[in-house]
Coordinates of C-alpha atoms in Angstrom, one line a residue:
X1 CA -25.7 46.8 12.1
X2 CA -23.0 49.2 12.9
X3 CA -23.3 52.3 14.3
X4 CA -22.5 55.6 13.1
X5 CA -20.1 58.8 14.4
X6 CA -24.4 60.0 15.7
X7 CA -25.4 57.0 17.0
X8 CA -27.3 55.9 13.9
X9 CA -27.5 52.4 12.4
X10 CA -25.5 52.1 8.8
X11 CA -26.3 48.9 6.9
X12 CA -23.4 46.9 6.0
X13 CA -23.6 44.3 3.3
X14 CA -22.7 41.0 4.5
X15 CA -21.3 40.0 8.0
X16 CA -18.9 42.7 9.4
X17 CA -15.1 42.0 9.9
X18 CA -13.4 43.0 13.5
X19 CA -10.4 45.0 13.3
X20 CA -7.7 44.9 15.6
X21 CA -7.3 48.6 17.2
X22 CA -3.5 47.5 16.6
X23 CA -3.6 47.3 12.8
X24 CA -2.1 50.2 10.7
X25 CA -4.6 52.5 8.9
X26 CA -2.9 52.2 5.8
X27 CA -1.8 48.8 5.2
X28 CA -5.3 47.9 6.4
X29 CA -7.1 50.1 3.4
X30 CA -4.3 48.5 1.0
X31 CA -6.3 45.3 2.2
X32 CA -9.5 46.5 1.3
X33 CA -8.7 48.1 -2.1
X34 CA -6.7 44.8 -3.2
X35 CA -3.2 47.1 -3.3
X36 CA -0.8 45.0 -1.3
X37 CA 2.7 44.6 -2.8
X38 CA 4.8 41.4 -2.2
X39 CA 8.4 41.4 -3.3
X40 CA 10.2 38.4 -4.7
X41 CA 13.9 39.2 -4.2
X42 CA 15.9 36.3 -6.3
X43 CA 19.1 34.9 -6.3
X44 CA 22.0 36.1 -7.9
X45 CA 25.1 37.1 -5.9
X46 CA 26.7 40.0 -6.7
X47 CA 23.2 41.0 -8.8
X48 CA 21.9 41.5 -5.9
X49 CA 22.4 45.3 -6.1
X50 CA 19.6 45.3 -8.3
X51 CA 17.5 44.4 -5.6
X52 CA 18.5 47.6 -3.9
X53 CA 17.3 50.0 -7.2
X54 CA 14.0 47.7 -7.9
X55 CA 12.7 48.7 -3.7
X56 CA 14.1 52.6 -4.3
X57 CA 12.5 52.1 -7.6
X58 CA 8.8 51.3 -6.0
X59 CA 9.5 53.8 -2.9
X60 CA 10.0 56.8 -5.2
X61 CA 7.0 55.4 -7.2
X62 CA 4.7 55.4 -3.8
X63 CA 4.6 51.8 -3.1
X64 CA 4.9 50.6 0.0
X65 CA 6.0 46.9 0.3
X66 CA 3.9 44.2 2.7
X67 CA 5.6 41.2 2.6
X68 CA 9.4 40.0 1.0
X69 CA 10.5 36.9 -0.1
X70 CA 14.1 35.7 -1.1
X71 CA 16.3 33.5 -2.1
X72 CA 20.4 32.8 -1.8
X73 CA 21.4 37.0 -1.6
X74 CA 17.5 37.9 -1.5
X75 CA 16.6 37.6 1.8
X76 CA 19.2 39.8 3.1
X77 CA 18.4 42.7 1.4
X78 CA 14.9 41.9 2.4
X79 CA 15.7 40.8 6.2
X80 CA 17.4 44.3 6.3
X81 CA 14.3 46.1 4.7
X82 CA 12.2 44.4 7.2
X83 CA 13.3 45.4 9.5
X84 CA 12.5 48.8 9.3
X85 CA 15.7 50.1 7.6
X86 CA 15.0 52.7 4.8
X87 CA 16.5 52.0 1.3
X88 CA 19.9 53.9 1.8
X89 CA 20.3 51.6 5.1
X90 CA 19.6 49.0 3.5
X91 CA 22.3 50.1 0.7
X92 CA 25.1 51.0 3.6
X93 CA 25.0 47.6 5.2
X94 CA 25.5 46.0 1.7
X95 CA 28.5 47.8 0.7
X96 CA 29.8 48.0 4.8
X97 CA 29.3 44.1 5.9
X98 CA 30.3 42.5 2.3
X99 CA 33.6 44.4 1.7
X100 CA 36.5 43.0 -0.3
X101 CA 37.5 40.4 2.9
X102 CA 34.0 39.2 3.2
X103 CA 33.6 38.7 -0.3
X104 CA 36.6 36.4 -0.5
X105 CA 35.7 34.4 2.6
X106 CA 32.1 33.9 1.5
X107 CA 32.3 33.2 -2.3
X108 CA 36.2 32.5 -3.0
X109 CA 37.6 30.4 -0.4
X110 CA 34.4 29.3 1.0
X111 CA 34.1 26.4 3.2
X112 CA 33.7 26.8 7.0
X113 CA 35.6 30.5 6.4
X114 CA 32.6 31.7 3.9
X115 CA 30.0 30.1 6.6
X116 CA 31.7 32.2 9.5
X117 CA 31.8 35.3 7.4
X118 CA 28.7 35.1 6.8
X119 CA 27.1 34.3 9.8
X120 CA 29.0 37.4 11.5
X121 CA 27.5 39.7 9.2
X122 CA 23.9 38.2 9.5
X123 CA 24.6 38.7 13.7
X124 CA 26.0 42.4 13.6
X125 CA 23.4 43.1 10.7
X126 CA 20.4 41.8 12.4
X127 CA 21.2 42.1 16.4
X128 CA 19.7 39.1 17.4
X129 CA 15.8 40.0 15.9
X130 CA 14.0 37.0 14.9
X131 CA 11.2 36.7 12.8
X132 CA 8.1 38.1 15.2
X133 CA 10.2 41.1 15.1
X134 CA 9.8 42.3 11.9
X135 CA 7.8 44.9 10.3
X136 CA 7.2 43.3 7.0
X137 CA 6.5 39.5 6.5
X138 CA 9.7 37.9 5.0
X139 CA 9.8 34.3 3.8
X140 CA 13.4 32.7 3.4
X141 CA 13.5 30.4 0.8
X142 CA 16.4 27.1 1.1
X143 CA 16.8 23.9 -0.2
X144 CA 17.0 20.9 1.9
X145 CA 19.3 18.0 1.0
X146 CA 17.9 15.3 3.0
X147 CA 14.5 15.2 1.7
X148 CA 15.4 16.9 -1.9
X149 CA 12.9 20.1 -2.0
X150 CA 12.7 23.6 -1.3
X151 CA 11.5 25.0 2.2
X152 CA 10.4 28.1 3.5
X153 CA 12.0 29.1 6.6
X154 CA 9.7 32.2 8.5
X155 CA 10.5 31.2 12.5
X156 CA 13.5 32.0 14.6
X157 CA 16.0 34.5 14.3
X158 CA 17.2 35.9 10.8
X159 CA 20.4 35.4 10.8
X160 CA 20.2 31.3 11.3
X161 CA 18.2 31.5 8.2
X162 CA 19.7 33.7 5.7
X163 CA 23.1 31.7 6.6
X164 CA 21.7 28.9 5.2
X165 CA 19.8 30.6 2.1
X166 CA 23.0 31.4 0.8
X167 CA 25.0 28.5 1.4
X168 CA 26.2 27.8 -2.0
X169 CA 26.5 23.6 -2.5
X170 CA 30.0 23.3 -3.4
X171 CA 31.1 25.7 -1.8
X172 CA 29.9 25.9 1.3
X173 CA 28.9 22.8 3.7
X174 CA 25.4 22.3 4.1
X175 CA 23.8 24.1 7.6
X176 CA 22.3 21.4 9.5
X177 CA 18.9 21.6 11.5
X178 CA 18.0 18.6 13.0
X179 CA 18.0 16.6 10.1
X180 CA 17.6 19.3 7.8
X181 CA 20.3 19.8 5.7
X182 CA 20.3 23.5 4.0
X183 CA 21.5 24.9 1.1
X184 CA 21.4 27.7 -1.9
X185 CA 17.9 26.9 -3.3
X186 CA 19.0 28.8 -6.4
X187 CA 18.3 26.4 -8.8
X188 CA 15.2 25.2 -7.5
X189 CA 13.2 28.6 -6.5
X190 CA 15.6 31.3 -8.0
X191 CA 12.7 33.8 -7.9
X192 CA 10.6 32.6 -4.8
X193 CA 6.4 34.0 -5.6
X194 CA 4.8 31.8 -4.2
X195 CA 6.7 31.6 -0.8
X196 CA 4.7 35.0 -1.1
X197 CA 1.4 35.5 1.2
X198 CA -1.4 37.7 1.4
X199 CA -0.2 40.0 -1.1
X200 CA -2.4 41.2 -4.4
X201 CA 0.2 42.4 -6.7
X202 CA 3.7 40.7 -6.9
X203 CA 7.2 42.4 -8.2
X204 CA 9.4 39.2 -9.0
X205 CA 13.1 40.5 -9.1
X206 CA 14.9 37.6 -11.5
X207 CA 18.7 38.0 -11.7
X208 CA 19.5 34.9 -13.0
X209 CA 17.4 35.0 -16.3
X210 CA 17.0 31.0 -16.8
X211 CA 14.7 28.7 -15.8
X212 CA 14.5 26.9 -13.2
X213 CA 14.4 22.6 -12.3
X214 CA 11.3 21.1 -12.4
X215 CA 12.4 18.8 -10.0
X216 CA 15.6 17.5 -8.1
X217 CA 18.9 16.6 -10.0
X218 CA 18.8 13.2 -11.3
X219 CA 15.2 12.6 -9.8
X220 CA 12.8 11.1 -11.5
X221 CA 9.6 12.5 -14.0
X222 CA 6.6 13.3 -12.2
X223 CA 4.6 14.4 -15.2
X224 CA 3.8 13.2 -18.4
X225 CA 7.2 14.6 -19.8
X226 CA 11.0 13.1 -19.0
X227 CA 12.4 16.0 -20.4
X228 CA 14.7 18.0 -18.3
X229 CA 13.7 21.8 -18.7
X230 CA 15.6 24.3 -20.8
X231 CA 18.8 25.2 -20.1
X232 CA 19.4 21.7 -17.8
X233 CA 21.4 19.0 -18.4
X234 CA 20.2 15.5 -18.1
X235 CA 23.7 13.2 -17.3
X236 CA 23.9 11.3 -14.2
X237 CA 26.7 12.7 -13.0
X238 CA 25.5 16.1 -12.5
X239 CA 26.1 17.1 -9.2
X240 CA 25.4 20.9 -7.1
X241 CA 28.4 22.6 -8.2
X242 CA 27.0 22.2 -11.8
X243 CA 23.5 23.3 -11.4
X244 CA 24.7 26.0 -9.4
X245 CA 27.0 27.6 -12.1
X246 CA 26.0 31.1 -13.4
X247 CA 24.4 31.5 -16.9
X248 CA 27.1 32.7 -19.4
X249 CA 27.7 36.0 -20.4
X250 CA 30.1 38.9 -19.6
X251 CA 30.9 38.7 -16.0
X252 CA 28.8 41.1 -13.5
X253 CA 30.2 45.0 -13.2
X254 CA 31.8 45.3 -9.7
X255 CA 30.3 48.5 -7.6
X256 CA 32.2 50.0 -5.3

């Protein structure tokens, strides 16, 4: 039984759940009611302003987001969001940290100058924080090389793992962990969901607009099918800088 504001016993049908004193009011009665919002931020470059308009978007609407998750530019705006930083923050640091310089480091000239841009602007962006210290649960979505699949990466600080979830193959060189070797997972998990926890509804945020691998380049069938999935091509010598080209259309607007 649990007691009352009088001192009276209220029935309570089936066993009674123990609340931390620590737990906020309101995300804890989106629990109950089965309201909790998970946003899957995908990849997409320069898209990734949309990202921006999709969480101002749900925070006009009254939604409150409880967990992110992102892939390639993704899980910066999420990282960002997580941390506390309101919409038009969020917004500032995109147009600030990824001016015309950054840009060309990161996703013209690439190489060692587009990992050291970026990993400047995830250091000044993010001061250090690391996962525990967020507000919102964000899941970072990579690929790793050596053993051919996506990951998840949710421990440490955010900046050593956004790095990597937008190190473009090709373009960038892989960012080793151990013997982790971590790239784009674009074309694996462009729109992460089910890196996603605890959450009842899910916005997915797709940029990209194409489907993506069922399994690894030039890997073998699983299933019952040997077809490669729409949109893919099947030859041999298909390699990252391939997969990883956009679909083909007008090129993106800049904003400035």
């Amino acid at each position: 039984m649990v007691k009352g504001a009088d001192g009276a016993d209220l029935p309570v049908d089936g066993p009674a759940e123990i609340v931390d004193a620590g737990v906020d009011p309101a995300r804890l009665g989106r629990r109950l009611a089965r309201a909790r919002v998970g946003v899957a931020l995908g990849a997409g470059g320069a898209k990734g302003w949309a990202h921006i308009e999709v969480l101002r978007g749900l925070a006009r609407a009254g939604y409150v987001v409880d967990a992110v998750a992102g892939s390639s530019i993704g899980p910066w705006i999420g990282a960002w969001t997580a941390l506390g930083n309101d919409i038009d923050a969020v917004e500032g640091l995109l147009r600030e940290r990824f001016d015309d310089a950054t840009v060309q480091a990161v996703f013209r000239r690439g190489g060692s100058d587009g990992v050291e841009a970026m990993t400047r602007v995830a250091m000044e962006t993010t001061a250090g924080a690391r996962f525990d210290d967020l507000l919102v649960p964000l899941a970072v979505v990579a690929a790793d090389l050596s053993e051919q699949r996506a990951l998840v990466l949710a421990e440490g600080t955010l900046a050593s793992a956004v790095v990597p979830a937008m190190t473009v193959p090709g373009l960038h060189p892989p960012a080793r962990r151990g013997r982790q070797r971590l790239v784009d997972a674009v074309v694996l998990t462009p729109v992460p969901t089910a890196a996603l926890a605890d959450v009842d509804v899910t916005v997915a945020v797709n940029l990209l607009a194409r489907q993506a691998l069922d399994r690894w380049p030039g890997a073998a069938a699983t299933g019952p099918s040997s077809d490669p999935p729409t949109g893919t091509r099947s030859s041999k010598r298909s390699n990252w800088r391939r997969w990883a080209r956009p679909p083909p259309g007008p090129p993106p607007r800049t904003f400035r």
